[in-house]
CSV table of C-alpha atoms in Angstrom, one decimal:
chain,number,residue,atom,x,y,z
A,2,UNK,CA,0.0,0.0,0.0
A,3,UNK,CA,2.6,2.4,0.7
A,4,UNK,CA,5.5,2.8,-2.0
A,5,UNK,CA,9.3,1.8,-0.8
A,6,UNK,CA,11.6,4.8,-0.8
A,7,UNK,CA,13.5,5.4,-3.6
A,8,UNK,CA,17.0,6.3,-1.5
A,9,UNK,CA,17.3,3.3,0.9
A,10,UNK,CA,20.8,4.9,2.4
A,11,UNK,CA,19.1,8.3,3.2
A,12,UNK,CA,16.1,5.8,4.9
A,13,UNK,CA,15.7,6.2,8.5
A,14,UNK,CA,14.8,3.1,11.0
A,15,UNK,CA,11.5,3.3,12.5
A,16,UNK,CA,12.8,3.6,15.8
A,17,UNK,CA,15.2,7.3,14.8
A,18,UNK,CA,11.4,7.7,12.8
A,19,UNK,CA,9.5,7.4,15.9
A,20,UNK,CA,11.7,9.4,18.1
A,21,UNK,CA,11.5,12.2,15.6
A,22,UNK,CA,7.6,11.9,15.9
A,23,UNK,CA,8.5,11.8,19.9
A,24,UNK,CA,10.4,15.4,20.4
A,25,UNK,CA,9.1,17.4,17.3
A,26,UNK,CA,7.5,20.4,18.7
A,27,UNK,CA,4.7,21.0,15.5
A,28,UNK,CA,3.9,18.7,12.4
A,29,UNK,CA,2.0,19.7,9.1
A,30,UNK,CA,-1.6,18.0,9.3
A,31,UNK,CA,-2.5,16.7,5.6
A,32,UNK,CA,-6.0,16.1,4.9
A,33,UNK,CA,-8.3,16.3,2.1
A,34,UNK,CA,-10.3,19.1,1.9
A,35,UNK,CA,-13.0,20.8,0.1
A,36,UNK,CA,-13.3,19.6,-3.9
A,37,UNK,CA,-10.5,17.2,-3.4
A,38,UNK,CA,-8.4,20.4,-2.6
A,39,UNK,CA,-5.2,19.4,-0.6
A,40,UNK,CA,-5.3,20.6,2.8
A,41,UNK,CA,-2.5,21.3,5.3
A,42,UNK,CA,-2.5,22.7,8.5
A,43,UNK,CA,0.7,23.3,11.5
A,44,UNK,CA,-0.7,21.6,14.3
A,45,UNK,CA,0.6,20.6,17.7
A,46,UNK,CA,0.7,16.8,18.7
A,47,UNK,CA,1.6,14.6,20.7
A,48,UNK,CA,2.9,10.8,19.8
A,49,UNK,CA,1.9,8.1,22.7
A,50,UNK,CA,2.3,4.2,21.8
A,51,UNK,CA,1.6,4.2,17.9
A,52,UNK,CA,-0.8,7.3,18.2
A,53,UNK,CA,-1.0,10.6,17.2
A,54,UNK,CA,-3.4,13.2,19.4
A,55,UNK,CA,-4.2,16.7,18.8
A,56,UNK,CA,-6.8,19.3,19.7
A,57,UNK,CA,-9.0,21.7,18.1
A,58,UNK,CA,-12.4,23.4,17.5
A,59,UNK,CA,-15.4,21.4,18.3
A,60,UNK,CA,-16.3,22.7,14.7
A,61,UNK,CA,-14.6,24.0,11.1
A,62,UNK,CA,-13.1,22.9,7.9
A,63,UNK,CA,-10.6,20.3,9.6
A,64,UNK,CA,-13.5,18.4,11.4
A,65,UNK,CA,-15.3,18.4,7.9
A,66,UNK,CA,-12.4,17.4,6.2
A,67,UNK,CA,-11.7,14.3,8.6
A,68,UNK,CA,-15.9,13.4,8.3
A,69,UNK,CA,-15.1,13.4,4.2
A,70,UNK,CA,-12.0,11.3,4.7
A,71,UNK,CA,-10.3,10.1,7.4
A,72,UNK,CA,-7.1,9.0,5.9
A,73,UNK,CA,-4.0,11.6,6.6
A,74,UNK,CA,-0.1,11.8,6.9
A,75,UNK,CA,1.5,14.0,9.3
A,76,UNK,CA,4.8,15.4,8.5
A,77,UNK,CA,7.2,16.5,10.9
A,78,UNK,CA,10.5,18.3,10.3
A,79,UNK,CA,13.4,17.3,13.5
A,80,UNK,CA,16.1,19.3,11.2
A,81,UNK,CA,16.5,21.5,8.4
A,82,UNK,CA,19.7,23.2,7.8
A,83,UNK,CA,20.6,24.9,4.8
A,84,UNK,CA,24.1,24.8,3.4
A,85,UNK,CA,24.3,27.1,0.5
A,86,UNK,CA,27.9,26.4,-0.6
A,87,UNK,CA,27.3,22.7,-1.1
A,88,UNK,CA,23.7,23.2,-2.7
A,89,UNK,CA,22.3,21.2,-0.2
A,90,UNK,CA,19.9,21.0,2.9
A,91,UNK,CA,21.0,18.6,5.7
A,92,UNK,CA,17.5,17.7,6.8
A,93,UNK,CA,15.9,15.2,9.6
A,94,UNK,CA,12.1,14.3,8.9
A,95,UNK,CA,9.2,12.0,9.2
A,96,UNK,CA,5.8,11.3,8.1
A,97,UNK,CA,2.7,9.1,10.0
A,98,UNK,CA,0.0,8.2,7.9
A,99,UNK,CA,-3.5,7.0,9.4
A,100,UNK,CA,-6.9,7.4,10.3
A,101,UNK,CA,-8.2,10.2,12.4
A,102,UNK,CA,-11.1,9.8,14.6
A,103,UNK,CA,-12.7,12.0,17.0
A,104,UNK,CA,-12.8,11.1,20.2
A,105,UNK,CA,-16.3,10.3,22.3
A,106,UNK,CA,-14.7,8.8,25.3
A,107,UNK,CA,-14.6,11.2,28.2
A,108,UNK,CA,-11.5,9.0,29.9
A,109,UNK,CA,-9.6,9.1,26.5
A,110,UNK,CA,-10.1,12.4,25.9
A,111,UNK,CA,-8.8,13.3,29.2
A,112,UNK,CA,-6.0,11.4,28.8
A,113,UNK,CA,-4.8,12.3,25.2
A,114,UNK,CA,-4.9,16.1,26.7
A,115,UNK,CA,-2.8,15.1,29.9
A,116,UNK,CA,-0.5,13.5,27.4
A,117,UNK,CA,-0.4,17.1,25.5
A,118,UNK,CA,-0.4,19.2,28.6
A,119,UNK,CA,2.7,16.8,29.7
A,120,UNK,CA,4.4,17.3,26.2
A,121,UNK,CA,3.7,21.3,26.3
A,122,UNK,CA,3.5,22.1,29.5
A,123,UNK,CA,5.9,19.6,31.4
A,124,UNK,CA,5.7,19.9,35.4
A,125,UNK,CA,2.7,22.2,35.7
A,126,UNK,CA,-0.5,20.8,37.3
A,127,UNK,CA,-3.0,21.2,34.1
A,128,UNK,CA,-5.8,19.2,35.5
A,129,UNK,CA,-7.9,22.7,36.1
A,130,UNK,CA,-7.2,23.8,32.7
A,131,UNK,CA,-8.2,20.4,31.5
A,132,UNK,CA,-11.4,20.7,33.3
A,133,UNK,CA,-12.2,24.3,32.3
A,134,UNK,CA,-12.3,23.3,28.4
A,135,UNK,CA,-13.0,19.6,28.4
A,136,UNK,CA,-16.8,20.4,27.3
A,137,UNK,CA,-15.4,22.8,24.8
A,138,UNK,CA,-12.7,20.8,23.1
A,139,UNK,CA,-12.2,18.3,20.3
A,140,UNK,CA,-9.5,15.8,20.5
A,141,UNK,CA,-8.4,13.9,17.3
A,142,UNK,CA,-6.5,10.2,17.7
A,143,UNK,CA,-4.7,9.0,14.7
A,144,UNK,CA,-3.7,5.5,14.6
A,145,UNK,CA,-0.6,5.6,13.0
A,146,UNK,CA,-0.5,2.6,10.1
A,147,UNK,CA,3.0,3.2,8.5
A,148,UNK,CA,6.0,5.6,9.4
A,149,UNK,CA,8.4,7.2,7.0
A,150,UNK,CA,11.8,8.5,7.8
A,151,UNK,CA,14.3,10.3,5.5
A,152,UNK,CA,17.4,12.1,6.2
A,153,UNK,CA,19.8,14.0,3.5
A,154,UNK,CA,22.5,12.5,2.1
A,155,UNK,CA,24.5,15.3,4.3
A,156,UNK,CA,23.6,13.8,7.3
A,157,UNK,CA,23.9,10.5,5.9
A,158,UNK,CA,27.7,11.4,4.4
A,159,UNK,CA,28.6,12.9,8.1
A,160,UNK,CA,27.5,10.0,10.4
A,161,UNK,CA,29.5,7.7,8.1
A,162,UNK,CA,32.4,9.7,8.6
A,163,UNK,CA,31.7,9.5,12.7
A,164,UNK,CA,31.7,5.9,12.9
A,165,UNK,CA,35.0,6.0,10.9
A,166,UNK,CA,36.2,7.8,13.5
């Protein structure tokens, strides 16, 4: 179902793939939207055992989007530096695919937005804040099916040369 990357060497194991997905701060949501028109969003998440969670607006154009089709990637960047004098971009990324579904379940929504508050907001007590929008909140789970890592041939080149050393 999901092609094999074309650059095997610049492929990325799924545990570095995961850990990306672990300590990225943002992804880029991708989702179709209205006419079969693409549609991206930034949106903050949060990885937890296979899953992706995020939060937003009880209603809008993402919510309809997901109801259309549930099927999305999420696409995270852990490094992107530019070196102009070699042409190049050393780059880090990763992108989940799966199916987003809203969640019903008071207990899992609670805990999806403990799991964000404790990836956003590490060490403060959130469980007020929790409680004060829990009725006005959406919370999304994606169950991620396939994982994709890819780094450039940069980074590929300079932790060759590391292990030669």
């Amino acid at each position: 179902m999901f092609p094999e990357m074309r650059r095997k060497k610049q492929q990325l194991s799924n545990e570095e793939t995961e850990e990306i997905l672990r300590r990225g701060s943002h992804g880029v949501l991708a989702l179709l939207g209205n006419e079969g028109w693409p549609y991206a969003l930034p949106i903050s998440y949060v990885y937890d055992e296979g899953r992706l969670y995020f939060h937003c607006a009880a209603a809008g154009h993402k919510l309809e989007a997901i109801a259309r089709e549930p099927r999305a990637s999420l696409c995270v960047v852990d490094m992107d530096e530019v070196i102009p004098e070699l042409f190049t971009t050393a780059y880090r990324s990763a992108i989940a695919f799966g199916r987003l579904r809203v969640l019903e379940d008071r207990e899992e929504i609670v805990r999806a937005l403990e799991a964000l508050c404790g990836k956003y907001s590490p060490g403060l007590d959130t469980a007020e804040e929790i409680k004060k929008h829990l009725n006005n909140v959406c919370v999304l789970e994606m169950n991620v099916e396939h994982v994709s890592g890819k780094e450039g041939l940069e980074l590929v080149r300079r932790r060759n040369a590391d292990r030669e050393n």
